[in-house]
């Protein structure tokens, strides 16, 4: 064992010569740093400047150091998860992998990762090509919008550490016979060495980390080698990308500036290979390129962001804590929308509409992030107000969904969403109804159809300059949306082979406009204005690939394209969903909360303005794993008995025996330690628990779960029963606050909403803490129930519980009752 430990330690040791060099450089750096500090103090005194010239940089330095420590901690957690043992990861996912999954045992999973390690040098070369030819020019263009010019990569080495596969799934339900679909949970935390130049400043990227669910579609299947005509590779949702800036660019590694660079890189990755964008790879010349690159949307998700309630207050006013200026960012894959911000309102009402084209309804996730807007000079300095995520398959099954989502990574707050799923049809009789439905919504410009465009190439474009051929690119416009193709250098016969999808408000009057432009001169080489109405006369509303003469161009100039129009159908509940599709849905990389129709939640606090309150009480959110979205509202009796047995085995720390648990309690299924992000909690009925607990202070129902993959602890506060009523004229206004112990800090504090005048409040709010698995069993959760009705505005404590995490086996989720006890001295 000692030898093994020494081997592990030596693997991370640096060569002696490198350490000596670092010591010398470190001494030189510290010397000049101290000289600079002394010189700055002397200069301020000599010039008789204000002391603010010293305090300002010190404050900025402290903020920067704290921000960098938090980022470093987050990157270390991700690296630990990405470099963990394949054996632990596969064992953690056994319950999540169905029988038809590839590599069902540990040895084969490790074998797959060995294959990745073997082919990584070749992949490394291909990735460098993508970075240089696709990512670099796009990032340079994005940074130019922030007045940051001259970006280019100089050195691109992705290192020797290959990505790790955390799980592989192969689908066998609801598929065409002509394709194979495989999902790969991909982690990368490698030893890359990437250098770049920005504003003549040389910098580098270290500790690059990427995590996301990659889908590989192999189609069409052919009878000749290689048996597959091509591949489509794409991320189902935006991957998590993080890195550390080094070198001279380290001065930019601070909030605001580094966020700009990260945002630009993520945007360009999304444009290349995040749904609805796909990276096609053609394997056989016998397969038409249109089969791989023509967009194939499955439907349209219509999103109505109504309002939010009880958001955190982030602004600071002269009288203390102010309110917030909230706005929302809605993301579905590579598609993103941003609402306007509303000044000084923690109960904002947006009434914002948008629509997302969905290419994979079983696996995509809608994410809504809320931010507090703060004025800045083009730099991101807004405060985070929380987020919520929703599996789109939930909306597909329901047809329409009206839900209140509890915000995660926030002390409190909820957001109100109304969603509807619209399938696509080629039946012309559906068009009139689709147009009528869009006209009913006056506050949003909604669509009635989706137009898919595939552009193969252009022929015989005229020369924009007499001495050389043009550098043509295309702009494709439908309504207010415009897409630009890549530039093809020095050719009058450019080949693009690219597809786009557009939302169409009214096919009878909307137009498709395509312009061929020369990059250097900006002159128009030709254009096409196509009336979408013409597709209504085509069979299946489709125009096969064919050449069309360009206008305002040469006599032989043509563009070769294909078009497909599909009409939105009315949102209805789908009854024919395959029951096994529950296991088909890949792991979602964050907790998902969906609403349950019963019972009604407590009314919002009267402090909220009337305009912010819903017309009817919002439904109580019940936390559910997105991969189990097709389960019925109540679990089977056999499953309930099994779960109650699990609870009986693990009941401890003043937890209530199983016979006191409700017959339809929020019981989580066994957690697959694969890192699923939330327990599956099914809806519960009214409680039959009547005891007020050992101390007579009431009982609280909690769910606990730990995600090994994301190093995150989740706690769901469901409800409190039988709070003692000492004075009938003074009914308590209870709320729950939680601290992660030891070391009670402001950052670890979580708090539920306040329920007015209630001795049996219901919350169903989920909270999370990021902590490593190594320190999990040395931590406790302090759960305190207090009331807002105290003397001079105080909050007297009703009761308290200390949950010792070392008493629980977190390979499965727990839902337990705890007795509230008198206040316990601080730990």
XYZ file of N, CA and C in Angstrom, residues 307 606-614:
30
model
N -43.617 35.442 -15.039
C -43.192 36.295 -13.943
C -42.275 35.518 -13.011
N -48.326 38.680 1.352
C -49.058 39.886 0.962
C -48.147 41.022 0.539
N -46.846 40.919 0.912
C -45.939 42.005 0.549
C -45.727 42.116 -0.955
N -46.003 41.026 -1.666
C -45.834 41.078 -3.114
C -46.907 41.948 -3.732
N -46.570 42.752 -4.705
C -47.571 43.611 -5.343
C -48.627 42.791 -6.048
N -49.870 43.286 -6.112
C -50.947 42.518 -6.756
C -50.637 42.147 -8.184
N -49.930 42.993 -8.912
C -49.630 42.693 -10.313
C -48.720 41.510 -10.463
N -47.962 41.164 -9.379
C -47.015 40.056 -9.482
C -47.622 38.733 -9.079
N -48.856 38.751 -8.538
C -49.449 37.521 -8.048
C -50.215 36.824 -9.159
N -50.161 35.488 -9.200
C -50.902 34.759 -10.228
C -52.390 34.810 -9.971
